Coordinates of C-alpha atoms and ligand atoms in Angstrom, one line a residue:
X1 CA -0.3 -0.5 -0.3
X2 CA 1.6 3.2 -1.2
X3 CA 2.0 6.6 1.4
X4 CA 1.8 9.8 -0.7
X5 CA 3.1 13.0 1.1
X6 CA 3.0 16.5 0.0
X7 CA 4.4 19.3 0.8
X8 CA 2.8 22.7 0.4
X9 CA -0.1 20.4 1.1
X10 CA -2.8 23.8 1.1
X11 CA -1.7 24.9 -2.1
X12 CA -4.9 26.2 -4.1
X13 CA -3.8 23.0 -6.6
X14 CA -4.7 19.9 -4.5
X15 CA -8.0 19.5 -5.5
X16 CA -6.7 18.6 -8.6
X17 CA -4.0 16.7 -7.4
X18 CA -6.4 14.3 -5.5
X19 CA -8.7 14.3 -8.5
X20 CA -5.4 12.7 -10.3
X21 CA -5.6 9.6 -7.6
X22 CA -9.2 9.1 -7.6
X23 CA -9.0 9.0 -11.3
X24 CA -6.0 6.2 -10.8
X25 CA -7.5 4.7 -8.4
X26 CA -7.1 0.8 -10.3
X27 CA -3.4 1.8 -10.4
X28 CA -2.8 3.4 -7.3
X29 CA -3.0 1.5 -4.6
X30 CA -3.1 4.4 -1.9
X31 CA -3.2 4.1 2.1
X32 CA -2.1 7.2 2.9
X33 CA -1.8 10.1 2.3
X34 CA -0.3 13.7 3.9
X35 CA -0.4 16.7 3.2
X36 CA 2.1 19.3 5.5
X37 CA 2.1 22.5 5.5
X38 CA 3.8 25.6 7.4
X39 CA 2.5 27.7 11.0
X40 CA 1.5 30.4 7.6
X41 CA -0.4 28.1 5.0
X42 CA -2.3 26.3 7.8
X43 CA -5.2 28.0 7.4
X44 CA -5.0 26.8 3.9
X45 CA -4.6 23.6 4.9
X46 CA -7.1 22.6 6.7
X47 CA -9.5 24.2 4.2
X48 CA -7.8 22.3 1.2
X49 CA -7.4 19.0 3.9
X50 CA -11.4 19.2 4.1
X51 CA -11.8 19.4 0.9
X52 CA -10.0 16.7 -0.3
X53 CA -11.4 14.4 2.5
X54 CA -14.6 15.7 1.1
X55 CA -13.3 14.8 -2.9
X56 CA -12.1 10.8 -1.4
X57 CA -15.2 9.9 0.4
X58 CA -17.6 11.4 -2.5
X59 CA -15.3 8.8 -4.1
X60 CA -15.9 6.2 -2.1
X61 CA -12.7 5.1 -1.0
X62 CA -11.0 4.1 2.0
X63 CA -7.6 6.5 1.6
X64 CA -6.4 8.6 4.9
X65 CA -5.6 11.5 4.1
X66 CA -3.9 13.3 6.8
X67 CA -2.5 17.3 7.7
X68 CA 0.2 18.3 9.7
X69 CA 2.8 21.2 10.3
X70 CA 5.4 18.2 11.4
X71 CA 7.2 17.3 8.1
X72 CA 9.8 15.1 9.4
X73 CA 7.5 12.6 11.0
X74 CA 5.2 12.9 7.9
X75 CA 7.7 12.0 6.0
X76 CA 8.0 8.3 7.2
X77 CA 8.3 5.4 5.1
X78 CA 6.7 7.8 2.3
X79 CA 7.1 5.7 -1.0
X80 CA 6.5 9.2 -3.0
X81 CA 7.0 12.7 -2.1
X82 CA 5.6 15.4 -4.1
X83 CA 6.8 19.2 -3.8
X84 CA 4.4 22.3 -4.3
X85 CA 5.8 24.7 -1.8
X86 CA 5.8 28.3 -2.4
X87 CA 8.9 30.0 0.4
X88 CA 7.3 33.7 1.5
X89 CA 3.8 32.3 -0.5
X90 CA 2.4 34.9 -3.0
X91 CA 3.4 38.5 -1.3
X92 CA 6.8 36.7 -2.5
X93 CA 5.9 36.7 -6.0
X94 CA 4.7 40.1 -5.8
X95 CA 7.5 41.7 -4.8
X96 CA 9.5 39.1 -7.0
X97 CA 7.8 40.3 -10.1
X98 CA 7.1 44.5 -8.6
X99 CA 10.7 45.4 -7.6
X100 CA 12.2 44.4 -11.2
X101 CA 9.2 46.7 -12.8
X102 CA 10.0 49.1 -10.8
X103 CA 13.5 49.1 -12.7
X104 CA 12.1 48.7 -15.8
X105 CA 13.5 45.5 -16.0
X106 CA 10.8 42.2 -16.2
X107 CA 9.5 40.5 -12.8
X108 CA 8.2 37.2 -13.4
X109 CA 8.1 34.0 -11.3
X110 CA 10.6 31.7 -12.8
X111 CA 12.7 33.9 -15.2
X112 CA 14.8 37.3 -14.6
X113 CA 15.5 38.7 -11.1
X114 CA 12.1 36.9 -9.8
X115 CA 12.6 33.7 -10.6
X116 CA 16.7 34.6 -9.5
X117 CA 15.8 34.5 -6.7
X118 CA 12.3 32.5 -6.1
X119 CA 15.3 30.0 -6.7
X120 CA 17.8 31.1 -3.9
X121 CA 14.6 31.0 -1.5
X122 CA 13.4 27.5 -2.4
X123 CA 16.7 25.9 -3.0
X124 CA 18.1 25.5 0.6
X125 CA 14.5 24.5 2.0
X126 CA 14.3 21.9 -1.1
X127 CA 17.8 20.5 0.3
X128 CA 15.9 20.7 4.2
X129 CA 13.3 18.5 2.5
X130 CA 15.7 15.7 1.1
X131 CA 17.7 15.7 4.6
X132 CA 14.6 14.5 6.4
X133 CA 13.7 12.3 3.5
X134 CA 17.3 10.4 4.3
X135 CA 16.6 9.4 7.4
X136 CA 12.9 8.7 7.2
X137 CA 12.3 7.8 3.5
X138 CA 15.9 6.9 1.9
X139 CA 13.8 4.6 -1.2
X140 CA 11.3 7.6 -2.1
X141 CA 10.6 8.7 -5.0
X142 CA 10.4 13.1 -4.9
X143 CA 8.8 14.6 -7.5
X144 CA 9.2 18.1 -7.3
X145 CA 6.9 20.6 -9.3
X146 CA 7.7 23.3 -7.0
X147 CA 9.3 25.9 -9.1
X148 CA 12.0 27.1 -10.6
X149 CA 11.3 24.0 -11.4
X150 CA 13.9 22.9 -13.4
X151 CA 17.1 24.6 -11.2
X152 CA 15.2 23.0 -7.9
X153 CA 15.6 19.8 -9.5
X154 CA 19.0 20.2 -10.2
X155 CA 20.0 21.1 -6.8
X156 CA 18.1 18.0 -5.3
X157 CA 20.0 15.7 -7.6
X158 CA 23.5 16.6 -8.2
X159 CA 23.5 18.7 -5.0
X160 CA 21.9 17.2 -2.3
X161 CA 22.3 13.5 -3.7
X162 CA 18.3 12.5 -4.0
X163 CA 18.8 10.4 -7.4
X164 CA 14.9 9.4 -7.0
X165 CA 14.0 12.6 -8.7
X166 CA 12.0 14.0 -11.7
X167 CA 11.2 17.6 -11.8
X168 CA 7.4 18.6 -13.9
X169 CA 5.7 21.3 -15.4
X170 CA 2.2 21.2 -17.4
X171 CA 3.8 23.7 -20.5
X172 CA 4.6 21.0 -22.3
X173 CA 1.2 19.2 -22.1
X174 CA -0.2 22.4 -23.7
X175 CA 2.1 22.4 -26.7
X176 CA 1.5 18.2 -27.7
X177 CA -2.6 19.5 -27.5
X178 CA -2.5 22.4 -29.7
X179 CA 0.0 20.5 -32.4
X180 CA -2.5 17.5 -32.6
X181 CA -5.5 19.6 -33.1
X182 CA -3.5 21.8 -35.5
X183 CA -2.8 18.6 -37.4
X184 CA -6.0 17.1 -36.3
X185 CA -3.9 13.8 -35.7
X186 CA -5.1 12.0 -32.2
X187 CA -1.9 13.1 -29.8
X188 CA -1.5 9.7 -28.9
X189 CA -0.7 9.1 -33.0
X190 CA 1.7 11.3 -32.6
X191 CA 5.6 10.7 -31.4
X192 CA 7.0 14.1 -29.8
X193 CA 10.8 15.5 -28.7
X194 CA 10.8 18.1 -26.0
X195 CA 14.0 19.1 -25.0
X196 CA 15.7 22.4 -23.8
X197 CA 15.7 23.5 -19.1
X198 CA 12.2 24.0 -17.6
X199 CA 10.3 27.0 -19.1
X200 CA 12.7 27.0 -21.9
X201 CA 12.5 23.9 -24.1
X202 CA 12.0 23.5 -28.0
X203 CA 10.2 20.5 -29.8
X204 CA 9.5 18.4 -33.2
X205 CA 6.6 16.3 -34.1
X206 CA 6.0 13.5 -36.0
X207 CA 2.7 11.8 -37.5
X208 CA 2.1 7.8 -37.3
X209 CA 3.5 7.5 -40.5
X210 CA 7.0 9.4 -39.3
X211 CA 7.0 12.0 -41.2
X212 CA 8.2 15.6 -39.1
X213 CA 5.6 17.7 -39.2
X214 CA 7.6 20.3 -37.4
X215 CA 7.6 23.0 -39.9
X216 CA 3.2 22.9 -41.0
X217 CA 2.8 23.4 -37.1
X218 CA 5.3 26.0 -36.6
X219 CA 3.2 27.5 -40.1
X220 CA -0.3 26.7 -38.4
X221 CA 0.9 28.2 -35.1
X222 CA 2.6 31.0 -35.9
X223 CA 2.8 31.7 -39.6
X224 CA 0.7 32.6 -42.8
X225 CA -2.4 29.5 -41.5
X226 CA -2.5 30.9 -38.0
X227 CA -6.6 31.3 -37.8
X228 CA -6.5 32.0 -33.5
X229 CA -4.3 33.2 -30.4
X230 CA -2.5 30.0 -29.4
X231 CA -2.0 30.7 -26.2
X232 CA -2.4 28.1 -23.7
X233 CA -0.9 29.8 -20.7
X234 CA -3.1 31.6 -18.8
X235 CA -0.1 33.2 -17.3
X236 CA 1.3 34.6 -20.6
X237 CA 0.5 37.4 -22.3
X238 CA -0.1 36.3 -26.2
X239 CA 2.4 38.3 -27.9
X240 CA 3.5 37.3 -31.1
X241 CA 6.5 35.4 -31.8
X242 CA 8.5 36.6 -35.1
X243 CA 7.2 33.9 -38.0
X244 CA 10.3 34.4 -39.8
X245 CA 12.9 34.1 -36.4
X246 CA 10.9 30.4 -35.6
X247 CA 10.9 29.3 -39.2
X248 CA 15.2 29.8 -39.5
X249 CA 14.8 27.9 -36.4
X250 CA 13.4 25.1 -37.6
X251 CA 12.2 24.6 -33.9
X252 CA 8.8 24.6 -32.0
X253 CA 9.4 27.1 -29.0
X254 CA 7.5 27.2 -26.0
X255 CA 5.0 29.5 -23.9
X256 CA 8.4 31.3 -22.0
X257 CA 10.1 31.6 -24.7
X258 CA 8.4 35.2 -25.4
X259 CA 10.7 36.6 -22.3
X260 CA 13.8 36.2 -24.5
X261 CA 12.5 36.0 -27.9
X262 CA 10.2 39.2 -28.3
X263 CA 11.2 40.8 -24.6
X264 CA 10.7 44.7 -25.8
X265 CA 7.0 43.8 -26.6
X266 CA 6.8 41.2 -23.1
X267 CA 8.6 43.5 -21.3
X268 CA 6.0 46.7 -22.1
X269 CA 3.2 44.5 -21.3
X270 CA 4.3 43.5 -18.4
X271 CA 4.7 47.6 -16.7
X272 CA 1.4 48.4 -18.5
X273 CA 0.4 45.8 -15.7
X274 CA 2.5 46.8 -13.3
X275 CA 1.4 50.4 -13.6
X276 CA -2.2 49.2 -13.5
X277 CA -1.3 47.4 -9.8
X278 CA -1.9 43.6 -11.8
X279 CA 0.9 41.9 -12.1
X280 CA 0.3 38.2 -12.3
X281 CA 1.0 37.3 -8.6
X282 CA -2.1 40.3 -7.8
X283 CA -4.2 38.5 -10.8
X284 CA -3.8 35.2 -9.0
X285 CA -4.0 36.9 -5.4
X286 CA -7.7 37.5 -6.0
X287 CA -8.2 34.1 -7.9
X288 CA -6.8 31.8 -5.2
X289 CA -8.8 34.4 -1.9
X290 CA -12.2 33.3 -4.9
X291 CA -11.3 29.6 -5.6
X292 CA -10.5 29.2 -1.3
X293 CA -14.3 31.0 -0.4
X294 CA -15.1 28.1 -2.7
X295 CA -13.6 25.1 -1.1
X296 CA -15.2 26.1 2.5
X297 CA -18.6 25.1 1.0
X298 CA -19.1 22.3 2.9
X299 CA -20.9 20.0 -0.3
X300 CA -18.6 20.7 -2.7
X301 CA -16.6 17.8 -2.9
X302 CA -14.8 17.6 -6.5
X303 CA -12.5 19.9 -8.8
X304 CA -14.3 23.4 -9.0
X305 CA -13.7 25.2 -12.8
X306 CA -11.7 28.5 -11.2
X307 CA -8.8 26.5 -10.6
X308 CA -8.5 26.2 -14.7
X309 CA -7.7 30.5 -14.1
X310 CA -4.2 29.5 -12.4
X311 CA -2.0 28.7 -15.3
X312 CA -0.4 25.5 -13.5
X313 CA -3.9 23.9 -14.7
X314 CA -3.2 20.3 -15.6
X315 CA 0.6 19.7 -13.7
X316 CA -1.1 18.2 -10.6
X317 CA -2.3 15.4 -13.0
X318 CA 0.8 15.0 -15.1
X319 CA 2.1 14.4 -11.2
X320 CA -0.3 11.5 -10.8
X321 CA 0.5 10.2 -13.9
X322 CA 4.7 10.0 -12.7
X323 CA 3.5 7.6 -10.0
X324 CA 1.4 5.6 -11.8
X325 CA 3.5 5.1 -14.3
X326 CA 6.7 4.4 -11.9
X327 CA 4.2 2.4 -9.6
X328 CA 3.2 -0.1 -12.8
X329 CA 6.1 0.5 -14.7
X330 CA 3.8 1.9 -17.8
X331 CA 6.8 3.6 -19.9
X332 CA 3.9 6.7 -19.9
X333 CA 5.6 8.9 -22.2
X334 CA 6.1 12.9 -20.6
X335 CA 8.3 15.5 -20.4
X336 CA 10.6 15.6 -17.8
X337 CA 13.1 17.5 -15.8
X338 CA 16.0 14.6 -15.2
X339 CA 19.8 13.8 -15.7
X340 CA 21.2 14.9 -19.5
X341 CA 23.2 11.7 -19.4
X342 CA 23.6 13.4 -22.9
X343 CA 20.4 12.9 -23.8
X344 CA 21.0 16.4 -25.1
X345 CA 24.5 16.5 -26.5
X346 CA 25.7 20.3 -26.0
X347 CA 24.6 20.2 -22.5
X348 CA 27.3 18.8 -19.6
X349 CA 26.4 15.3 -18.8
X350 CA 25.8 15.7 -15.5
X351 CA 22.9 19.0 -15.9
X352 CA 18.7 19.1 -15.5
X353 CA 17.7 18.9 -18.3
X354 CA 14.0 18.5 -19.5
X355 CA 12.9 16.3 -21.9
X356 CA 10.8 13.8 -23.3
X357 CA 11.4 10.0 -21.7
X358 CA 9.5 6.7 -20.7
X359 CA 8.4 7.3 -17.4
X360 CA 9.3 3.6 -15.7
X361 CA 9.9 1.7 -12.6
X362 CA 13.9 3.1 -12.4
X363 CA 12.7 6.3 -13.4
X364 CA 12.5 8.8 -16.0
X365 CA 14.6 7.5 -19.2
X366 CA 15.0 10.0 -22.0
X367 CA 14.8 9.7 -25.5
X368 CA 17.9 10.6 -27.7
X369 CA 17.9 14.1 -28.8
X370 CA 21.1 14.6 -30.2
X371 CA 22.5 18.3 -31.0
X372 CA 20.7 21.9 -31.0
X373 CA 20.5 23.8 -33.7
X374 CA 23.3 27.1 -33.6
X375 CA 20.8 29.5 -32.8
X376 CA 19.4 27.4 -29.9
X377 CA 22.7 26.5 -28.1
X378 CA 24.2 29.0 -27.5
X379 CA 20.8 30.8 -25.6
X380 CA 20.6 27.2 -24.4
X381 CA 24.3 26.8 -23.0
X382 CA 24.2 30.4 -21.6
X383 CA 21.0 29.3 -19.2
X384 CA 22.1 26.1 -17.8
X385 CA 25.3 28.2 -16.8
X386 CA 23.1 31.3 -15.3
X387 CA 21.6 28.3 -13.6
X388 CA 24.3 26.5 -12.2
X389 CA 25.1 30.2 -11.1
X390 CA 22.1 30.5 -9.4
X391 CA 22.2 27.5 -7.6
X392 CA 25.8 28.0 -5.9
X393 CA 24.4 31.0 -5.0
X394 CA 21.5 30.0 -3.6
X395 CA 23.3 27.4 -1.1
X396 CA 26.3 29.4 -0.2
X397 CA 24.5 32.3 0.0
X398 CA 27.8 33.6 -1.9
X399 CA 27.1 37.5 -2.7
X400 CA 29.3 37.4 -5.5
X401 CA 27.7 34.1 -6.9
X402 CA 24.7 36.4 -6.7
X403 CA 25.5 39.2 -8.5
X404 CA 27.5 36.8 -11.0
X405 CA 24.0 35.2 -11.9
X406 CA 22.6 38.7 -12.3
X407 CA 25.3 40.0 -14.5
X408 CA 24.5 36.9 -16.9
X409 CA 21.2 36.5 -17.4
X410 CA 20.2 37.8 -20.5
X411 CA 16.3 39.2 -18.8
X412 CA 18.4 41.8 -16.1
X413 CA 20.8 44.6 -18.1
X414 CA 24.8 44.5 -16.9
X415 CA 27.0 46.5 -14.3
X416 CA 24.3 49.2 -11.6
X417 CA 20.9 48.3 -12.6
X418 CA 22.0 44.5 -11.8
X419 CA 23.7 45.8 -8.6
X420 CA 21.1 47.8 -7.8
X421 CA 18.0 45.7 -8.1
X422 CA 20.1 42.6 -6.7
X423 CA 20.4 44.8 -3.2
X424 CA 16.9 45.6 -3.1
X425 CA 16.1 42.3 -3.7
X426 CA 18.1 40.9 -0.9
X427 CA 16.4 43.4 1.0
X428 CA 12.8 42.7 0.1
X429 CA 13.8 38.9 1.5
X430 CA 16.0 38.9 4.0
X431 CA 13.1 36.9 6.2
X432 CA 13.4 34.2 3.6
X433 CA 17.4 34.3 2.7
X434 CA 19.3 33.4 5.8
X435 CA 22.3 32.1 3.9
X436 CA 23.0 35.5 2.3
Ligands
NAD501 P1 1.4 28.6 -3.0 O1 1.6 29.9 -2.3 O2 -0.7 28.3 -2.4 O3 1.9 27.0 -1.9 C1 1.3 26.5 -1.8 C2 1.6 26.5 -0.2 O4 3.6 25.6 0.5 C3 1.5 27.3 0.6 O5 0.5 26.5 1.8 C4 2.6 26.8 1.7 O6 2.4 27.8 3.5 C5 3.1 26.0 1.4 N1 4.7 26.7 2.0 C6 5.5 27.5 2.1 N2 6.8 27.2 2.8 C7 6.7 25.6 3.3 C8 7.6 24.9 3.8 N3 9.1 25.5 4.4 N4 7.1 23.9 3.5 C9 6.2 23.1 3.3 N5 4.5 24.3 2.6 C10 5.7 25.4 2.6 O7 1.7 28.0 -3.8 P2 0.6 27.7 -5.6 O8 0.5 29.1 -6.2 O9 -0.3 26.7 -5.1 O10 2.5 27.2 -6.2 C11 2.5 25.8 -5.7 C12 4.5 25.9 -6.0 O11 4.2 24.4 -7.2 C13 4.8 26.5 -6.7 O12 6.2 26.6 -6.4 C14 4.6 26.8 -7.9 O13 5.1 28.1 -8.7 C15 4.7 25.5 -8.2 N6 3.8 25.2 -9.6 C16 4.3 24.6 -10.7 C17 4.0 24.5 -11.8 C18 5.0 23.8 -12.8 O14 4.7 23.2 -13.9 N7 5.9 23.1 -11.9 C19 2.7 24.5 -11.8 C20 1.8 25.6 -11.0 C21 2.3 25.7 -9.5
G6P502 C1 2.9 27.9 -15.5 C2 4.3 26.7 -15.6 C3 4.2 26.8 -13.5 C4 3.8 28.3 -13.3 C5 2.4 28.6 -13.9 C6 1.7 30.3 -13.0 O1 1.2 26.7 -15.9 O2 4.7 26.1 -16.4 O3 5.2 26.7 -13.9 O4 3.3 27.9 -11.5 O5 2.1 28.8 -15.1 O6 0.5 29.9 -12.6 P1 -0.1 31.0 -11.8 O7 -1.2 31.1 -12.4 O8 0.4 31.2 -10.5 O9 -0.3 32.4 -12.6
MN503 MN1 6.2 25.8 -15.1

């Protein structure tokens, strides 16, 4: 029987996670689900935890759902540990977005200055969770969706030594659906290959006859045959990619590439949101309040439609599928953050990449990707070097490393801007950055 522990159980996404387990009840012999949170999230945990219990009961299942603030004891003999926590909650994200924008620099949850600070706050905590796991559940799998998911997963595997870690994101799921719809071919009949790093990956697609269809999808989604707005991500402004540039690249981009390929337009839009007091974190805070009002209703025992307003919709379901696939050696084809091991030839062997893989009983078995075209290779290597520097700063608390990361991040202008912004963010997030 399985014991699954979720760190950050008070998240508004928890009902989707529970729904995902219920949908897979025949594949998952669950006995206990433990939702772990901290004092600051206690009220959220109680509301969403009661909702989780109603969902399980309505499904006629006898699973135990436990709510606790005691992480160490909750982890005892866990089979799977999933992480969905946000250090400093949404108020910290508001600072990550608004402080850079007040300097005219992009502020975003996982990219640029904001993403680097989310890593600084989060990586030490994933280290503490792993230290507890080494004692309490040395054989457990760690399924991480805590952002920045790529860097957090790399820290878990490479620095804290938890090899049985898989990082997850929902972005590839949406891209698969869009391509299948455009080609009018069922998704299961297509072969997708994704490669890159979290929120910075590209993909190619082949049909069941073996013909590559990537170029046609570029035309249909971003080019002359474009019929509608293809952006499936609620949290990203739908600025238009430049078709000729994508065509030249020959790969499909991910939604987050907008911050790099059409940086000026994305920045302009973000500054407008900033001026209206409507950055994404501010909007999400209102959505979260509404969601928790719904969850308080003792009659509600299923995931409400309103949750699809969040950008992360589908990601908990992906987590459940990873667990089911490991548990049953299902070999489901999924896109995950995992050790490169030569999958992308242009990247270090021991770094974490986000790639298509079969999820087996021993974990992710990636599809070989090979080389990146030069137009993608340079950017990708630069982004990974920046990530490595962010992780080093997060673990050591080195100011020099943090300034280095800010200087080399493509979304932060180097020089005085980088230093002033770094100092301001370090001060604003002081309570969650004991290492600095
Ligand atoms: P949230 O603000 O609701 O936080 C979730 C919970 O984490 C809160 O209840 C909070 O109290 C708790 N928490 C904070 N610090 C903790 C700690 N040290 N230990 C245990 N719990 C702690 O966040 P959310 O909007 O639900 O998102 C949760 C996380 O998942 C974020 O990191 C977010 O970026 C990430 N996310 C990832 C994806 C993906 O594609 N991988 C998609 C959606 C969300
Ligand atoms: C996407 C990303 C997630 C991110 C989320 C933000 O789905 O894959 O990594 O956390 O959007 O959504 P939100 O509703 O919080 O802005
Ligand atoms: Mn993501």
